Short mmCIF file of C-alpha atoms in Angstrom, two decimals:
data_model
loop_
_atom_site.label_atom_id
_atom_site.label_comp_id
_atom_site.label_asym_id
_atom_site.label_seq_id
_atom_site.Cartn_x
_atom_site.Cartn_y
_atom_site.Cartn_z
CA UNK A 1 -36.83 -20.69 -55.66
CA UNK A 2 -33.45 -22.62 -54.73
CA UNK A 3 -30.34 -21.79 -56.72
CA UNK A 4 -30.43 -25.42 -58.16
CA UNK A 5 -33.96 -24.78 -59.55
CA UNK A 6 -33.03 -21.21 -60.90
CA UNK A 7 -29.96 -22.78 -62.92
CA UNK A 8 -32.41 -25.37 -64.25
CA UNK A 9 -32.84 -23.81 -67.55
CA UNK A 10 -28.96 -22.88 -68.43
CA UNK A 11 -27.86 -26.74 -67.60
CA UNK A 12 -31.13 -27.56 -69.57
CA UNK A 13 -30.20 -25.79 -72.21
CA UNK A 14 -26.89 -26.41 -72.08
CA UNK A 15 -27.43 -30.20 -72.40
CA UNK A 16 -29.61 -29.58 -75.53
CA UNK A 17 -26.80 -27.55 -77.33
CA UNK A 18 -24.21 -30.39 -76.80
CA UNK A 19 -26.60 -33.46 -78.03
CA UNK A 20 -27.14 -31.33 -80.88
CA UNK A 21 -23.80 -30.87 -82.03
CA UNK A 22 -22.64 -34.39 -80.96
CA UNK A 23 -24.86 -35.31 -84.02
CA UNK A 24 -21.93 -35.22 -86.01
CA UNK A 25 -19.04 -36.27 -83.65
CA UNK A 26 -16.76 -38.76 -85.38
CA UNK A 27 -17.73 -41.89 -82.89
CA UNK A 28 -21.06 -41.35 -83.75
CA UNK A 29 -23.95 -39.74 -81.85
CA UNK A 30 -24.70 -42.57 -79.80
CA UNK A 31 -20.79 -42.61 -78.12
CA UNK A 32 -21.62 -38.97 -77.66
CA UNK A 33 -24.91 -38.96 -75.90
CA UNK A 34 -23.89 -41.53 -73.75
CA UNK A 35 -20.95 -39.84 -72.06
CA UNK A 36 -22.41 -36.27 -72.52
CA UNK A 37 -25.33 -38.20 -70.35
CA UNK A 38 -22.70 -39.84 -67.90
CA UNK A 39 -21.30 -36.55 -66.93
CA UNK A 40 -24.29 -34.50 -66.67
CA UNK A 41 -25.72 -37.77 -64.13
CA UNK A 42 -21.99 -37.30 -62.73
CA UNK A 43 -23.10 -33.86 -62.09
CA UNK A 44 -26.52 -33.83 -60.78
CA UNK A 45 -26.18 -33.95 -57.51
CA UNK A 46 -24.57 -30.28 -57.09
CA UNK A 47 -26.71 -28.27 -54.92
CA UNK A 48 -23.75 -25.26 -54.35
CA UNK A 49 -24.70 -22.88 -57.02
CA UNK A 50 -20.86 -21.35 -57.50
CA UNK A 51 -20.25 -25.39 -57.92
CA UNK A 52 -22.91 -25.41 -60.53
CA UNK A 53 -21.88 -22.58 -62.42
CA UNK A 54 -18.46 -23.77 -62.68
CA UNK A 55 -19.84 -27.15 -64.36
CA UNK A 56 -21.53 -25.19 -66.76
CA UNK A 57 -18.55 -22.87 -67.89
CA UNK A 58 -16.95 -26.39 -68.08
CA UNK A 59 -20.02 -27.49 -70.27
CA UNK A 60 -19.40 -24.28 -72.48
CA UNK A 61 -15.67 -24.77 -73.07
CA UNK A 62 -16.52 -28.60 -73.92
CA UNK A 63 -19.12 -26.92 -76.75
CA UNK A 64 -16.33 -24.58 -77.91
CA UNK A 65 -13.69 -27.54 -78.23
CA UNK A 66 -16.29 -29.43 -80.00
CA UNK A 67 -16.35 -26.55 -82.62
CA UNK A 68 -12.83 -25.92 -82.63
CA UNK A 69 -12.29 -29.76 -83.26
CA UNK A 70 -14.99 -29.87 -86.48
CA UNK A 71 -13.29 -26.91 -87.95
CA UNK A 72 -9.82 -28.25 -87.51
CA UNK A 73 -11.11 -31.81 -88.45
CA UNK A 74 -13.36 -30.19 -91.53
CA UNK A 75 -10.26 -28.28 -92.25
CA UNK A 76 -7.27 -30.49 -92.56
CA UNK A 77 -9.76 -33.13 -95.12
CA UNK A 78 -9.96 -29.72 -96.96
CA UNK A 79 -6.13 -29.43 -97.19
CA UNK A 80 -5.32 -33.33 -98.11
CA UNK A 81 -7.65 -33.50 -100.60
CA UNK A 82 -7.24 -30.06 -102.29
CA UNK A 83 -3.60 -28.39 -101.23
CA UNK A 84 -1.26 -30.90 -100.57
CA UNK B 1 29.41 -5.11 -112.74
CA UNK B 2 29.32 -1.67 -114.35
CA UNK B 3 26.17 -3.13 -115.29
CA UNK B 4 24.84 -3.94 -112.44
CA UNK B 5 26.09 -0.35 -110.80
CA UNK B 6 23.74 0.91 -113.36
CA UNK B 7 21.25 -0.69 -112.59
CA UNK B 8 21.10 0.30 -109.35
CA UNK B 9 21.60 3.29 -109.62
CA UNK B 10 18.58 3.60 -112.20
CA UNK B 11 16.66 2.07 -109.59
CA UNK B 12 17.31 4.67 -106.98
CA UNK B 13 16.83 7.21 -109.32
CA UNK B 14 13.09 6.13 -110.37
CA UNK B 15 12.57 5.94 -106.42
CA UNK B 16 13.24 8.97 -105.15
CA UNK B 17 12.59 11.39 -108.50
CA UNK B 18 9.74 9.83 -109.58
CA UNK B 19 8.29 7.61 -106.84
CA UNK B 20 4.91 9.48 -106.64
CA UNK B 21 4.30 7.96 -110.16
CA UNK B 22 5.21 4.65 -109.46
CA UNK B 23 5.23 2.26 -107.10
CA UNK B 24 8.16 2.13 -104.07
CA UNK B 25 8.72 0.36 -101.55
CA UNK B 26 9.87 0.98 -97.98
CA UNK B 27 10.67 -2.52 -95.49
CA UNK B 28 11.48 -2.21 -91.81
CA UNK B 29 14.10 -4.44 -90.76
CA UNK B 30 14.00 -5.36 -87.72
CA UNK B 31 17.42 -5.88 -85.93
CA UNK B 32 18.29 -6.44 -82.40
CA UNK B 33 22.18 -6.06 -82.18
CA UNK B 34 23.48 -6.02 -85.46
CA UNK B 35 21.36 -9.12 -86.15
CA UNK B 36 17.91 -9.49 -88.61
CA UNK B 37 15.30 -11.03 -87.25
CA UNK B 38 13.99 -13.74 -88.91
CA UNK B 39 10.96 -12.84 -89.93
CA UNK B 40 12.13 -9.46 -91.40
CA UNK B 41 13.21 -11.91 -94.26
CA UNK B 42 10.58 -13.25 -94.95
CA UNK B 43 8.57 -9.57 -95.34
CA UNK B 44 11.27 -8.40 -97.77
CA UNK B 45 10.03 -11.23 -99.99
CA UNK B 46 6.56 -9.71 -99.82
CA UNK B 47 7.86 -6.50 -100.44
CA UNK B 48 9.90 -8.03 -103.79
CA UNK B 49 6.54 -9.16 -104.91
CA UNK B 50 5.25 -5.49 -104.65
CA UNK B 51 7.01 -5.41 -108.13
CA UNK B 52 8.65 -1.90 -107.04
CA UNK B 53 11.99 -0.80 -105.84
CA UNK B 54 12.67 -1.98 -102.12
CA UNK B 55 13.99 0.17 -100.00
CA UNK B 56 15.01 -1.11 -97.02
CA UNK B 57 15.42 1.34 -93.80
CA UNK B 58 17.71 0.21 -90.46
CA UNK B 59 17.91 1.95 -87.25
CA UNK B 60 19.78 1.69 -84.06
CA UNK B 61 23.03 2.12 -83.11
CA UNK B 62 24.58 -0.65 -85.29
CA UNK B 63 22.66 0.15 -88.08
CA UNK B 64 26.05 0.46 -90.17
CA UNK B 65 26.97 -3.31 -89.93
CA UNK B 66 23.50 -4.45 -90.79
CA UNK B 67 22.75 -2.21 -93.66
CA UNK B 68 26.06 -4.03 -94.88
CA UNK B 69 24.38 -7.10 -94.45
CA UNK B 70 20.90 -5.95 -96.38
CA UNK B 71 22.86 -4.08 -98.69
CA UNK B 72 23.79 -7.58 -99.79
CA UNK B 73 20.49 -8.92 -100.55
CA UNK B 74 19.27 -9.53 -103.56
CA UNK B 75 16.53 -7.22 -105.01
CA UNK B 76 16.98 -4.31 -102.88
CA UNK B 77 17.38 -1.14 -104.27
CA UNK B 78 18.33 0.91 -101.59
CA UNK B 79 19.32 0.98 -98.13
CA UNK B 80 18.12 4.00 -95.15
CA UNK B 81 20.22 4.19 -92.08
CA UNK B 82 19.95 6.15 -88.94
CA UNK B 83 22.15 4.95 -86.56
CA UNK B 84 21.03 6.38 -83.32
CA UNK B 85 20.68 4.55 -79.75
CA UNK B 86 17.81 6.24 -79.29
CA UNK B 87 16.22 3.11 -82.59
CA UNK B 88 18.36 0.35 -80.67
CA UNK B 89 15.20 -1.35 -79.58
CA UNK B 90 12.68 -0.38 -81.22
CA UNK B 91 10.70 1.99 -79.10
CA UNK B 92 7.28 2.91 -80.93
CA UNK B 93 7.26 6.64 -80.09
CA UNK B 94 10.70 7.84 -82.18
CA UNK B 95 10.49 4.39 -84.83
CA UNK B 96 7.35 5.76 -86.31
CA UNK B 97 8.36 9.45 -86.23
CA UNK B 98 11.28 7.90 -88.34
CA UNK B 99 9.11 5.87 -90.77
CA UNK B 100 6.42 8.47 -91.24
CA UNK B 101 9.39 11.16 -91.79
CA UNK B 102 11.39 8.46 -94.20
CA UNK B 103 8.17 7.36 -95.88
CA UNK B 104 7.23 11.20 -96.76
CA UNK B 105 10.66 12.30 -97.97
CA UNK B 106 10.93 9.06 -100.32
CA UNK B 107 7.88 9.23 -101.70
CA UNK B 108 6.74 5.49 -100.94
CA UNK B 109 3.70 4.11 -101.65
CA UNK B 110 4.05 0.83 -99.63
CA UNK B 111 5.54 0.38 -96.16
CA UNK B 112 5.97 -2.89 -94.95
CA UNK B 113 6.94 -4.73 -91.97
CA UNK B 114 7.15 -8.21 -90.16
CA UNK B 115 3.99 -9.20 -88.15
CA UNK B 116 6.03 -9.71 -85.52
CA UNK B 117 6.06 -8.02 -82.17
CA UNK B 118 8.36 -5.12 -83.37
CA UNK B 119 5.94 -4.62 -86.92
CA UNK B 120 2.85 -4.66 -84.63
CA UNK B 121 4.49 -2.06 -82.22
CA UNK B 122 5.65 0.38 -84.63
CA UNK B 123 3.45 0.18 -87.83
CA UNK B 124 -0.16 1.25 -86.47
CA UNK B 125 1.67 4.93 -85.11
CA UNK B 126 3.16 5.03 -88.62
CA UNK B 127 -0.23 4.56 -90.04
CA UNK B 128 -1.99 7.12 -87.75
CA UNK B 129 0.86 9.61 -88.80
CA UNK B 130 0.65 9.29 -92.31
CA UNK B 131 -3.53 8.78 -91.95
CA UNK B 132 -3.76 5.55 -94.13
CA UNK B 133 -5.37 2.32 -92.73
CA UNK B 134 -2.66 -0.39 -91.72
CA UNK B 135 -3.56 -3.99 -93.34
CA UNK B 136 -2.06 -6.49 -90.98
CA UNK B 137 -0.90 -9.87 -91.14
CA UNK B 138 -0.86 -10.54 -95.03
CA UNK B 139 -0.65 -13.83 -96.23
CA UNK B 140 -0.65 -13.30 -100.13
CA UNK B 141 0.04 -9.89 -102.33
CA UNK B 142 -2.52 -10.34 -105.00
CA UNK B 143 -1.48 -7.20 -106.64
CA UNK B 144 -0.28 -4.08 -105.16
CA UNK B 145 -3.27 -2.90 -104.22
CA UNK B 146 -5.08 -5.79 -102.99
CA UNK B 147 -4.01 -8.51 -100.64
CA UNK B 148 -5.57 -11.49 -98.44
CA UNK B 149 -5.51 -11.88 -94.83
CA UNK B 150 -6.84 -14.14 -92.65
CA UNK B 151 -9.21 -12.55 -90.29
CA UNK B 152 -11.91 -14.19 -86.88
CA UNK B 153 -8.81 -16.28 -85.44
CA UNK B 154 -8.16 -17.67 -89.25
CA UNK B 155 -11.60 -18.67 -89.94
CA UNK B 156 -12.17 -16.99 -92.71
CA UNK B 157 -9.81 -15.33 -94.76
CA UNK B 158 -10.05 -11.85 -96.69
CA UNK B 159 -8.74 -10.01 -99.70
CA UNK B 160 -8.77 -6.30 -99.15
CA UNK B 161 -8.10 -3.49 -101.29
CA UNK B 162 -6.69 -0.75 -100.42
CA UNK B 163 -7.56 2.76 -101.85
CA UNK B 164 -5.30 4.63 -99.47
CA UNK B 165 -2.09 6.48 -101.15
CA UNK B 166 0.06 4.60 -98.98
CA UNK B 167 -0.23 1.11 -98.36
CA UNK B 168 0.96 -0.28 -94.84
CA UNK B 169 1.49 -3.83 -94.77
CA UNK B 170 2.22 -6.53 -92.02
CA UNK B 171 3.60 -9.85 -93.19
CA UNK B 172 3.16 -13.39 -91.32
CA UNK B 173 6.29 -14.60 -91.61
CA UNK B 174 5.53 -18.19 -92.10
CA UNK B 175 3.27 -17.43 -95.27
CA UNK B 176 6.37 -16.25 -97.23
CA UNK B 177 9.60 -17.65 -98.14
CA UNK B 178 12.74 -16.11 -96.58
CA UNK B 179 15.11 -14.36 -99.37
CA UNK B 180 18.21 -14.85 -100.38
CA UNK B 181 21.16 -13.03 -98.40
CA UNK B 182 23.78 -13.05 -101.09
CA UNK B 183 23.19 -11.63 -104.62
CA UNK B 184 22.42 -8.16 -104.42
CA UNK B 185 24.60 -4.78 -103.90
CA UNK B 186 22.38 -1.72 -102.93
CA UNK B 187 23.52 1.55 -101.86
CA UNK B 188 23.28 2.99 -98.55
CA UNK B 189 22.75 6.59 -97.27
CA UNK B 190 21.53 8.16 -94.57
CA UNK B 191 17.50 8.78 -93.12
CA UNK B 192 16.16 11.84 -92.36
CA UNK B 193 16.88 11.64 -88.86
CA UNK B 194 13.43 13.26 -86.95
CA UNK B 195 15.40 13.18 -83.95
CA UNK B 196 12.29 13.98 -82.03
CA UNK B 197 11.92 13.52 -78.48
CA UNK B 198 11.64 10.38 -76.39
CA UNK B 199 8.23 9.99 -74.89
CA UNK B 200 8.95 6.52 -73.40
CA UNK B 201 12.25 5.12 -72.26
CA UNK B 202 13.92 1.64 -72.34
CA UNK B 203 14.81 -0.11 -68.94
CA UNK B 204 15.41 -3.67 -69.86
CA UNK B 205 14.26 -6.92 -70.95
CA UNK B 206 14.80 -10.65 -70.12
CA UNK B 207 14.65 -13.51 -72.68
CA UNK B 208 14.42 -16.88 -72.40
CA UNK B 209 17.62 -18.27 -74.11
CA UNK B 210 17.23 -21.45 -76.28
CA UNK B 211 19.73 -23.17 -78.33
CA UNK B 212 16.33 -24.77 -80.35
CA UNK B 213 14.89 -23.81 -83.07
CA UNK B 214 12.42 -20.62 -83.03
CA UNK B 215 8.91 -21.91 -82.57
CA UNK B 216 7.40 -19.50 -84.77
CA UNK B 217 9.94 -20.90 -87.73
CA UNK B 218 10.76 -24.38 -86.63
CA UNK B 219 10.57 -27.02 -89.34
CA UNK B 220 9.57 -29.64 -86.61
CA UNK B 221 7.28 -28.62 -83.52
CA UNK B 222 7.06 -30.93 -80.48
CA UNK B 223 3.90 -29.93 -78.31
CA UNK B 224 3.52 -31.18 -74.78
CA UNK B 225 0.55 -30.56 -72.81
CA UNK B 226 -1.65 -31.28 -69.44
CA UNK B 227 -0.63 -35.39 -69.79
CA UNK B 228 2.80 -34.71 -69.14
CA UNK B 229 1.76 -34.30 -65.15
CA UNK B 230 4.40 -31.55 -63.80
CA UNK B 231 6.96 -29.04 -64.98
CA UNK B 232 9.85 -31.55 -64.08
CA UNK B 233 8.51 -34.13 -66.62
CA UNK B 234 7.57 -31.44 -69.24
CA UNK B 235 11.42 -31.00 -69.21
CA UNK B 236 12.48 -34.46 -68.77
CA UNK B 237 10.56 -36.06 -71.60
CA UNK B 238 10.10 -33.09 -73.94
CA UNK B 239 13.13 -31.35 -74.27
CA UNK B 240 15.54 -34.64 -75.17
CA UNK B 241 12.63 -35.40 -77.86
CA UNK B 242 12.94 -32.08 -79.38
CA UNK B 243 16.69 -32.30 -79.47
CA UNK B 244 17.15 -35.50 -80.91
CA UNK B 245 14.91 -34.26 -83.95
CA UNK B 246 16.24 -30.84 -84.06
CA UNK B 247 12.96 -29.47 -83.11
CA UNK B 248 11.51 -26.75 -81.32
CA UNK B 249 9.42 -26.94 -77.97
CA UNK B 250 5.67 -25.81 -78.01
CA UNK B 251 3.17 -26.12 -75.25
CA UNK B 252 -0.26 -25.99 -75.23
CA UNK B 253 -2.29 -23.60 -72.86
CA UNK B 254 -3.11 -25.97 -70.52
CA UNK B 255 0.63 -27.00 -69.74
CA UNK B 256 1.26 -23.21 -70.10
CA UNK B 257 -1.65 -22.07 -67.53
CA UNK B 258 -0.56 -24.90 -65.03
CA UNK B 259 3.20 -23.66 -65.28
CA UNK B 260 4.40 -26.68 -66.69
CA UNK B 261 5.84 -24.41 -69.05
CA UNK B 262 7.18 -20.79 -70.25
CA UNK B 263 4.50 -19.01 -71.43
CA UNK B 264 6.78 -18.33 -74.78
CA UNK B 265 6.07 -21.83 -75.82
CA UNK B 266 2.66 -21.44 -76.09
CA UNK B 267 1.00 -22.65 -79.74
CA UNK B 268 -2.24 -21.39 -80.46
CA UNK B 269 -4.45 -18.78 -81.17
CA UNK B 270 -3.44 -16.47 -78.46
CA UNK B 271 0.43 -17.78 -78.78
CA UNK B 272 2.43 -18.62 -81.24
CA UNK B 273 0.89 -19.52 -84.99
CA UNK B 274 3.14 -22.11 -86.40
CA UNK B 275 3.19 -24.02 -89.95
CA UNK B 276 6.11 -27.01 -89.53
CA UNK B 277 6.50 -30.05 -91.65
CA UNK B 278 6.24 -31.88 -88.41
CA UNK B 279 4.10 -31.45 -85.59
CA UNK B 280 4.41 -33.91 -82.96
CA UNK B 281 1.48 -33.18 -79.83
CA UNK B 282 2.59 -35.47 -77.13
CA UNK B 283 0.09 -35.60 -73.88
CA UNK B 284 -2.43 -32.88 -75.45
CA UNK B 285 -6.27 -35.10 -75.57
CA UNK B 286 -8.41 -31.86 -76.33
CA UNK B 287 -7.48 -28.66 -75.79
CA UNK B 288 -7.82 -28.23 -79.50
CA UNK B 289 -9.09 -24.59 -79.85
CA UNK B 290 -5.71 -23.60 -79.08
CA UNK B 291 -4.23 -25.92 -81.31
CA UNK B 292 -6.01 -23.88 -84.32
CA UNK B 293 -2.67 -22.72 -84.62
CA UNK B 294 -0.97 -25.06 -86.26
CA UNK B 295 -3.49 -26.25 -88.80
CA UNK B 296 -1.37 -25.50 -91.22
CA UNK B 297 1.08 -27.96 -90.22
CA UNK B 298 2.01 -30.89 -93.29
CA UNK B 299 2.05 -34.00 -90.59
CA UNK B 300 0.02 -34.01 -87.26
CA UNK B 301 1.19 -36.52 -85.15
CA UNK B 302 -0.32 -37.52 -81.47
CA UNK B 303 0.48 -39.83 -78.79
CA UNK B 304 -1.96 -40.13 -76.01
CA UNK B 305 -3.12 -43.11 -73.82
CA UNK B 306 -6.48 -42.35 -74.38
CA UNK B 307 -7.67 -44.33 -78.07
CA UNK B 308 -10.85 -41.64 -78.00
CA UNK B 309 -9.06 -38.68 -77.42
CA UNK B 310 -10.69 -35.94 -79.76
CA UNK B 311 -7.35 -35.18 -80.61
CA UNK B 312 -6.62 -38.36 -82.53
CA UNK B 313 -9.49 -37.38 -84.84
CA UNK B 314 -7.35 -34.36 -86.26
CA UNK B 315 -3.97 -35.59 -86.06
CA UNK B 316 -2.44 -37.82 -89.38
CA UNK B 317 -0.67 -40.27 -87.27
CA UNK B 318 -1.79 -41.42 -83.97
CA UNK B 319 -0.12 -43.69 -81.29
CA UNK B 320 -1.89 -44.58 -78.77
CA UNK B 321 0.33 -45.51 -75.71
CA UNK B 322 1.74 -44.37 -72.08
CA UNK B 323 3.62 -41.02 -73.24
CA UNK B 324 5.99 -41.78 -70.18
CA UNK B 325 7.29 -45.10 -72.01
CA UNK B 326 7.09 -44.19 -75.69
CA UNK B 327 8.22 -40.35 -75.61
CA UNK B 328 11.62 -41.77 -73.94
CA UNK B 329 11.45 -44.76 -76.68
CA UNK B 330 11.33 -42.64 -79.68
CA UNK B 331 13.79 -40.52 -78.52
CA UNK B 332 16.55 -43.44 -77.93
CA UNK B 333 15.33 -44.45 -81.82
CA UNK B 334 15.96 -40.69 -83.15
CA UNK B 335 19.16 -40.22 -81.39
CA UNK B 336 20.23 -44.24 -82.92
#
């Protein structure tokens, strides 16, 4: 089995986990999916498998920014409309 | 004024006779040649909330002139020196031995210190020699046993109560006001001086001088990051921005990790947590788990070329534009 073929399921799954939470990015889903699609098509030629991983660890700190922005977005509608 | 001696003097009297009783207070101030830090200020308003008498213990070599200073305070009982070199900087080993020693003798049921570097050095010794669990990084004293803390990066945040006999206490700075400096007239006598033996040795440190504002207290922030390009613009746009507002320079870890900047100026969870009225991010598109820290902030303002930036979704005010034209723009209308 090729390297490509035995990252299949991480990038896979990967790709999953982002459409999921782009459900609720502020341009709406469908600004979202397209990109997150554009860049994984970008991508999908890698056949290097340290090249590969590095996309994905990209791919994971993209998820974590996502988070971090929802829970800074979530947070400072939470502070206008209650604190300040 | 007799009055007032009186007063004092009760105070001290009700600390040391009777302090198992009741509750006392002993604050670290933290000093670095005959000057308080910042932030030491703002934990000797959490220890005034305590309700109980505030001690307030200095060590170092000029510990004289700056117990002048705190004995000047308002709301402090007390004042512990030990002037010894052997305190000047705040070496963990012989600072606890002093605390734990000072904290016995006095009778105190609450030690607290700044979250700051020196508080997070010397206070978790102190609490391991004195066996009580430390409670770090307070944000609000909800009575003297209990307080709130934010804990998972600020996530969440957590009241705690303490059942220990003494209470060790780190204060964020920024989640307290600073006290007064005039006001007060406390007595000052000496520490039991452990004098014990020095397990680790000073050799020297190098700071980065800056006439600005301290990030961690600044009342206006301006945050470059990865847009800026290079180091040489990072210093040719940024810094005339932050002096024509009086502000103070942050970076995020992008600029920071491509050496675009000191590694001092980094905001965010693993740098510097900062609260300002104004927080201009200039250049920054994501990067936005480090800028968790400054959530707290009153105005988010961003200016990025990019209209979709994520960043633009958290921030109050957005411009979208070149940075490179409208950085140097604003400035020449903030200086006018």
């Amino acid at each position: 089995m090729s390297a490509k073929q035995a990252l299949k399921p991480q990038v896979t799954q990967l790709y999953k986990e982002l459409l999921w939470m782009g459900r609720d990015y502020p341009q709406g889903y469908k600004y979202f999916r397209d990109r997150c699609h554009k860049v994984f098509k970008a991508k999908s030629g890698l056949t290097d498998p340290k090249e590969i991983e590095n996309a994905i660890k990209l791919g994971e700190y993209v998820k974590k920014e996502l988070e971090a922005l929802y829970f800074l977005k979530r947070y400072r509608a939470m502070k206008r409309a209650y604190y300040d | 004024m007799f009055a007032l001696r009186n007063q004092v003097r009760t105070h001290i009297a009700r600390g040391f006779v009777s302090a198992r009783q009741s509750l006392s207070t002993l604050a670290l101030i933290e000093q670095s040649n005959g000057t308080i830090a910042g932030s030491t200020l703002n934990a000797l308003t959490a220890a005034k909330e305590l309700g109980g008498d505030v001690t307030a213990l200095v060590a170092g070599s000029k510990a004289a002139d700056v117990a002048a200073q705190v004995a000047k305070i308002k709301g402090i009982a007390a004042v512990l020196t030990a002037s010894s070199p052997a305190y000047d900087h705040g070496l963990p080993e012989n600072y606890a031995d002093l605390v734990a020693a000072a904290t016995k003798e006095g009778g105190f049921t609450h030690v607290v210190a700044p979250s700051s570097a020196f508080g997070k050095n010397v206070l978790p010794r102190v609490s391991a020699l004195l066996d009580a669990t430390q409670i770090s990084d307070i944000t609000k004293i909800e009575s003297e046993d209990t307080f709130v803390r934010p804990i998972y990066a600020g996530n969440a945040i957590e009241t705690v109560k303490s059942k220990d006999p003494i209470k060790l206490l780190t204060v964020r700075a920024s989640a307290f006001p600073a006290v007064e400096l005039e006001g007060g007239s406390a007595s000052v006598s000496d520490a039991k001086d452990p004098a014990s033996e020095p397990q680790s040795e000073w050799l020297s440190e190098e700071l980065t001088k800056s006439e600005r504002p301290d990030l961690g207290g600044a009342k206006k922030v301006v945050s470059g990051g990865r847009g800026l390009k290079n180091k040489e613009n990072f210093d040719k746009i940024m810094f005339p921005l932050a002096d024509a507002l009086g502000a103070a320079v942050g970076a995020s870890r992008a600029a920071v990790d491509s050496g675009f900047a000191d590694n001092s100026l980094q905001v965010g969870q693993t740098g510097k947590v900062v609260a300002p009225e104004l927080y201009i991010a200039v250049g920054i598109s994501g990067a936005i788990q480090h800028l968790a820290g400054m959530k707290d902030s009153k105005v988010i303002a961003a200016i990025n070329k990019d209209a979709d930036a994520p960043i633009f979704e958290v921030a109050d005010v957005g411009l979208v534009a070149d940075l490179f034209d409208a950085v140097p723009e604003l400035t020449e209308k903030v200086k006018a």
